[in-house]
Coordinates of C-alpha atoms in Angstrom, one line a residue:
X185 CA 125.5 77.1 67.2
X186 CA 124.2 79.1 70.4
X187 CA 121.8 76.9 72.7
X188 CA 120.1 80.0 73.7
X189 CA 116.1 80.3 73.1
X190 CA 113.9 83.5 73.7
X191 CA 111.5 83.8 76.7
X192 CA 108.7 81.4 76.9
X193 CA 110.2 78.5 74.8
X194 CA 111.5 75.3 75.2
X195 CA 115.1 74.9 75.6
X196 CA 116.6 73.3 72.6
X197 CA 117.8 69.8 73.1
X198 CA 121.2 70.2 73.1
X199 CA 121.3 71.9 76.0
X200 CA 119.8 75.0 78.3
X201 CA 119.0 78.2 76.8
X202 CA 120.6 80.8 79.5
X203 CA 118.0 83.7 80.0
X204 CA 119.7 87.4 79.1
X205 CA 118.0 90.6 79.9
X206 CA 117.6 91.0 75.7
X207 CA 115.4 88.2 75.9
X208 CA 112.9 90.4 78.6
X209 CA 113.0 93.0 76.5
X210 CA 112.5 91.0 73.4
X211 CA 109.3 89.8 75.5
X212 CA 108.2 93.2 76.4
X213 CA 108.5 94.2 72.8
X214 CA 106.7 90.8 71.4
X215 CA 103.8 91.0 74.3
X216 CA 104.6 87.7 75.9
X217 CA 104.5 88.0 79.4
X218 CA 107.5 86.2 81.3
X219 CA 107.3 85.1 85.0
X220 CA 109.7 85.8 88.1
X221 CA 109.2 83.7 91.2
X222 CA 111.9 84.0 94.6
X223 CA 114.4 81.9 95.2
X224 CA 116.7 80.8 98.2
X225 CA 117.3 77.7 98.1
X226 CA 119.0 75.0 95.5
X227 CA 115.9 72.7 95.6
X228 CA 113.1 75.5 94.8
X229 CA 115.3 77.0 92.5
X230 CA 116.3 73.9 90.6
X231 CA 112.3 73.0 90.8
X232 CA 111.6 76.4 89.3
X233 CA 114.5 76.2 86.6
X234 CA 112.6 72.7 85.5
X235 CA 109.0 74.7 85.5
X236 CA 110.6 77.1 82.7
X237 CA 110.5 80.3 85.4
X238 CA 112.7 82.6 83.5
X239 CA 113.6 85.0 86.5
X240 CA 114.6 84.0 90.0
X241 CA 114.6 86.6 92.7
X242 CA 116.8 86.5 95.7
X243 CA 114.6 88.1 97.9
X244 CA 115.4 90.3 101.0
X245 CA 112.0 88.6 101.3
X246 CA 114.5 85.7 102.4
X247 CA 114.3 87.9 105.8
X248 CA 110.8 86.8 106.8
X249 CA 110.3 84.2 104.6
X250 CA 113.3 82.0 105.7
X251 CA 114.7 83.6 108.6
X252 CA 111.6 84.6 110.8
X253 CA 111.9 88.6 110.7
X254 CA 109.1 90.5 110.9
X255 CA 110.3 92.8 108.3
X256 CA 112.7 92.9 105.5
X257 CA 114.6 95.5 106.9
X258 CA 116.2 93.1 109.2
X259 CA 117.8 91.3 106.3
X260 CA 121.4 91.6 106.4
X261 CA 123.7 91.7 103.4
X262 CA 125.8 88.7 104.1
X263 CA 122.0 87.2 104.4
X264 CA 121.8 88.1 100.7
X265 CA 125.5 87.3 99.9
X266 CA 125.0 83.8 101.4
X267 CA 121.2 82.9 99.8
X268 CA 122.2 84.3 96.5
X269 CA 125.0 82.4 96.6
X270 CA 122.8 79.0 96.7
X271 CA 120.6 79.9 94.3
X272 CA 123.3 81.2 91.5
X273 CA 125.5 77.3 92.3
X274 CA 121.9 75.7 91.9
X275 CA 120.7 76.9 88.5
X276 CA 122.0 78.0 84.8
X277 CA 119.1 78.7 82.8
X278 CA 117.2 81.8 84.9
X279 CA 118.3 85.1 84.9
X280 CA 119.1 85.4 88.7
X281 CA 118.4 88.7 90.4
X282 CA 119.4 89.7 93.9
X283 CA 118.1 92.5 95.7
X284 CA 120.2 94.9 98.2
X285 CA 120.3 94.6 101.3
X286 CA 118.3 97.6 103.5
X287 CA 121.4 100.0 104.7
X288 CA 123.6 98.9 101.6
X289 CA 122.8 101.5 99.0
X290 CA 120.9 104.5 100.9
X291 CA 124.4 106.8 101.6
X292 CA 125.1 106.8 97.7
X293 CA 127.0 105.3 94.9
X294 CA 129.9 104.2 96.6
X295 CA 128.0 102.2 99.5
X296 CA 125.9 100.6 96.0
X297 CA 129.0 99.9 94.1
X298 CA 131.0 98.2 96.8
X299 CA 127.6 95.8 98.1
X300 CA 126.9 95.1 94.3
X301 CA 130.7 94.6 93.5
X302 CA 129.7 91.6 96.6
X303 CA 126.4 90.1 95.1
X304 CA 127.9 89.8 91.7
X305 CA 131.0 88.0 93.1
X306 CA 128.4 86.1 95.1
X307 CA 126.7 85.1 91.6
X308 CA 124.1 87.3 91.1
X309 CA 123.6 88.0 87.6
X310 CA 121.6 91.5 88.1
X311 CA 120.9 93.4 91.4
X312 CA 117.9 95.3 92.2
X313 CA 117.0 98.4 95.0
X314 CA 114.2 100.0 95.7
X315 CA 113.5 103.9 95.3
X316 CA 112.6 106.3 92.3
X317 CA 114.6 109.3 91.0
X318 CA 116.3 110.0 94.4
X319 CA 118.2 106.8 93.9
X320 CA 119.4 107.4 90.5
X321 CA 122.8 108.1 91.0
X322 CA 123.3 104.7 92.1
X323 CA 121.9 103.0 89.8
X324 CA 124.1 104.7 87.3
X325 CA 127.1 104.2 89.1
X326 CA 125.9 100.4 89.1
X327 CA 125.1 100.5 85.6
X328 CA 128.6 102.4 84.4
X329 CA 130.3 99.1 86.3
X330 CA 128.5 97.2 84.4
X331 CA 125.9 95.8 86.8
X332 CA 122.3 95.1 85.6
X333 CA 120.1 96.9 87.6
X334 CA 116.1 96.0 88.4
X335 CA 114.2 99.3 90.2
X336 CA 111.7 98.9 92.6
X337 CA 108.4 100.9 93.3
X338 CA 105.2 101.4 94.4
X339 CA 105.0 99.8 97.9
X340 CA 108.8 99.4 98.6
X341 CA 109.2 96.9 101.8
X342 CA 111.9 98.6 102.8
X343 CA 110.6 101.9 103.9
X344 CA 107.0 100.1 105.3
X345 CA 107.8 101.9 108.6
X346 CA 107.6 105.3 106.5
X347 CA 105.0 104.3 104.2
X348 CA 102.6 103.3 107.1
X349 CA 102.3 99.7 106.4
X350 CA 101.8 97.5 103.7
X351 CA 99.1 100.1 101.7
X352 CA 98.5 100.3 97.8
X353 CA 100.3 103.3 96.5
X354 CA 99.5 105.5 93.6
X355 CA 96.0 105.8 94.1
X356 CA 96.1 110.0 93.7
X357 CA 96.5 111.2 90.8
X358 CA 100.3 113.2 91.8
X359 CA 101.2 109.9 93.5
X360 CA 100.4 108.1 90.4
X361 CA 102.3 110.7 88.1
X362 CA 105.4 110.3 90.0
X363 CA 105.2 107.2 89.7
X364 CA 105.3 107.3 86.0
X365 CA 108.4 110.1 86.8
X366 CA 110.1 107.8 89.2
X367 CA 110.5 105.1 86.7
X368 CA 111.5 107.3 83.6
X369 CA 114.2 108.6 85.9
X370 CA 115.6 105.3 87.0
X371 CA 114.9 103.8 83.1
X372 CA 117.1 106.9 82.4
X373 CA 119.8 106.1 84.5
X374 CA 120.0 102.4 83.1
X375 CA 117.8 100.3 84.5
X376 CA 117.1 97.3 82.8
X377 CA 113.7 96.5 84.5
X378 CA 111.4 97.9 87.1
X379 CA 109.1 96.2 90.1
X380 CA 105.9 97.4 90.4
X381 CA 104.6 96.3 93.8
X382 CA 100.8 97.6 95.1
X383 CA 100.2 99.4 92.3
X384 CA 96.6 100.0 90.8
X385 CA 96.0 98.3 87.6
X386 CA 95.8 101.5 85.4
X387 CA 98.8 103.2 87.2
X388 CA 101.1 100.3 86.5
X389 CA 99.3 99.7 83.1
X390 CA 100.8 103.9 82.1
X391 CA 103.6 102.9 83.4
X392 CA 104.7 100.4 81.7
X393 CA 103.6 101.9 78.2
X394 CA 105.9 105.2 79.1
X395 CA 109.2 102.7 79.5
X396 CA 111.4 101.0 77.0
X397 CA 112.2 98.8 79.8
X398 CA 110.2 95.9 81.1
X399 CA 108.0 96.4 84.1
X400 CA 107.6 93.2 86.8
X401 CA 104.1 93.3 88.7
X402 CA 103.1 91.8 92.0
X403 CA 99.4 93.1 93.1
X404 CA 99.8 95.8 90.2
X405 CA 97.5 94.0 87.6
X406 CA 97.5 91.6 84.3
X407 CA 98.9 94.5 82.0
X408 CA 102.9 94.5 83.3
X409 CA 104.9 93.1 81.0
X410 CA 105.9 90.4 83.5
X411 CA 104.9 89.0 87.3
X412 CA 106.6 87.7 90.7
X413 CA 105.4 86.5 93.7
X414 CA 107.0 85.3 96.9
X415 CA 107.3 81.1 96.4
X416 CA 105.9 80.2 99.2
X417 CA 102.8 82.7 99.0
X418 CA 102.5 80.8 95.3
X419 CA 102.9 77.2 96.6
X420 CA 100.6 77.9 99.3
X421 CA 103.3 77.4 102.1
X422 CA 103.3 80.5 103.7
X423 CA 99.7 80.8 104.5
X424 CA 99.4 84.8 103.4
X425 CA 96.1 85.2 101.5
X426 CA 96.4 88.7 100.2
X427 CA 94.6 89.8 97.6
X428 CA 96.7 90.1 94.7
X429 CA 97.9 86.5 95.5
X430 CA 96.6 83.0 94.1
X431 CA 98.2 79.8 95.6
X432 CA 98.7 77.3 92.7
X433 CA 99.0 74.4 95.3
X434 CA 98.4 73.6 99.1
X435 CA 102.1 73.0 100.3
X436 CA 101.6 73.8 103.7
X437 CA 98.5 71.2 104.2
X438 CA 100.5 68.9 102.0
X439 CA 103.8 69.0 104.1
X440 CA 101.9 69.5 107.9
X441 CA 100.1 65.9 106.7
X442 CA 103.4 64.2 105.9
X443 CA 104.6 65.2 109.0
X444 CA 101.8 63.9 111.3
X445 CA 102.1 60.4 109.2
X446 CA 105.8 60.0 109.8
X447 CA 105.3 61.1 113.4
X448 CA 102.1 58.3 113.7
X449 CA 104.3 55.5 112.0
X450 CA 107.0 56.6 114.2
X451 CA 105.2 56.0 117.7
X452 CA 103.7 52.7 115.6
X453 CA 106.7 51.5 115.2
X454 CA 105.7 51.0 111.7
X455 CA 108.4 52.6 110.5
X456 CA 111.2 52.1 109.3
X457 CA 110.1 48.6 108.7
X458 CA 111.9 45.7 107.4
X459 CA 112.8 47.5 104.1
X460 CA 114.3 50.6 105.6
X461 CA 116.8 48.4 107.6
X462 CA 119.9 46.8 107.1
X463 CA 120.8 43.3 108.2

């Protein structure tokens, strides 16, 4: 008898459902939204597994989330090869998505086929890139090797240097039409899911009624078929107050008051006391 439950229930008892891309699209038909957080680590992931999070995203995010870049252009693929790696060891119920690396997919199929060959290997159960039509051809070649693929558009992080910053995109009406086109071309080549990030709320709302595939929002309004956000903008960690995000806890006040208690107990000499030592 399969343990495997749709999006947004319970597992069953006898064990963990294990998330498929039918059961996105199953959610995108049914109108149940279904929520994607990032992941790079075993002990986020394995508290995001418990939560019922049916998508975990490693990040190129990891870049200046983790690592202390400035932008995710500096993220490396062994970065992603190494970070997916933790995540996919950590978890068996999420769908696990890793995104390409910046440089490991821009010179054509090949270049995506061999990285993606890599971040399966490394456990990743679908990879995602960022572009519209003019990166087609890899997602095909991905998808014909039998790679899941997530697209990416709207405000791509990757190309912030040629976008002029982190800016809403869409907003005219030929930006917002090839949008739409964008992500019937990458639907079209086999993608099983598409990002939209900085995207108005109407723009990503036409989008995702012209695809049979899911659409993901983060800052593109209620109406995508499912959401992400950075963890540690969620948990409140990281500090970044933009406007499409809402911090569902106050980790970074949480974890800075820890600290100043172990380090007052410390010069106390009130801890470790009696019970945390040995005779």
């Amino acid at each position: 008898m399969s343990t495997e439950s749709p999006v947004g229930t319970p597992s069953p008892a006898a064990g963990p459902a294990k998330i498929r891309l039918r059961h996105l699209q199953q959610a995108k038909a049914q109108g149940r939204p279904f929520a994607m957080l990032t992941a790079y680590d075993q002990f986020a992931a394995q508290a995001f597994e418990a939560a019922g999070v049916e998508v975990l995203l490693v990040g190129d995010s990891v870049g200046t989330t983790v690592l202390g870049h400035s932008s995710t252009t500096a993220t490396t693929h062994q970065d992603m090869l190494t970070f997916t790696g933790a995540v996919a060891r950590s978890v068996s119920r999420p769908l696990v998505v890793a995104d390409l690396a910046f440089g490991t997919y821009e010179a054509g199929p090949t270049d995506a086929l061999r990285h993606g060959v890599e971040l399966v290997r490394a456990g990743a159960e679908v990879v995602k890139l960022e572009g519209g039509a003019e990166v087609a051809a890899q997602v095909q070649a991905l998808v014909q090797a039998g790679i899941p693929v997530f697209g990416h558009l709207g405000f791509t992080p990757q190309s912030v240097n040629s976008l002029s910053g982190h800016r809403v995109q869409g907003r005219e009406e030929a930006a917002a039409q090839k949008l739409v086109d964008d992500a019937l071309a990458l639907q079209r080549a086999g993608a099983a899911a598409i990002v939209l990030e900085l995207v108005p709320a109407a723009v990503a709302r036409a989008v995702t009624a012209a695809l049979d595939v899911p659409t993901i929002g983060i800052g593109a309004g209620p109406e995508c078929d499912g959401q992400v956000l950075v963890w540690q903008d969620m948990a409140g960690l990281s500090g970044f107050h933009g406007r499409f995000v809402k911090a569902f806890a106050d980790l970074r006040t949480d974890l800075q008051q820890a600290a100043e208690q172990y380090r007052a107990e410390v010069g106390a000499r009130s801890y470790p006391g009696p019970e945390h030592s040995f005779e």
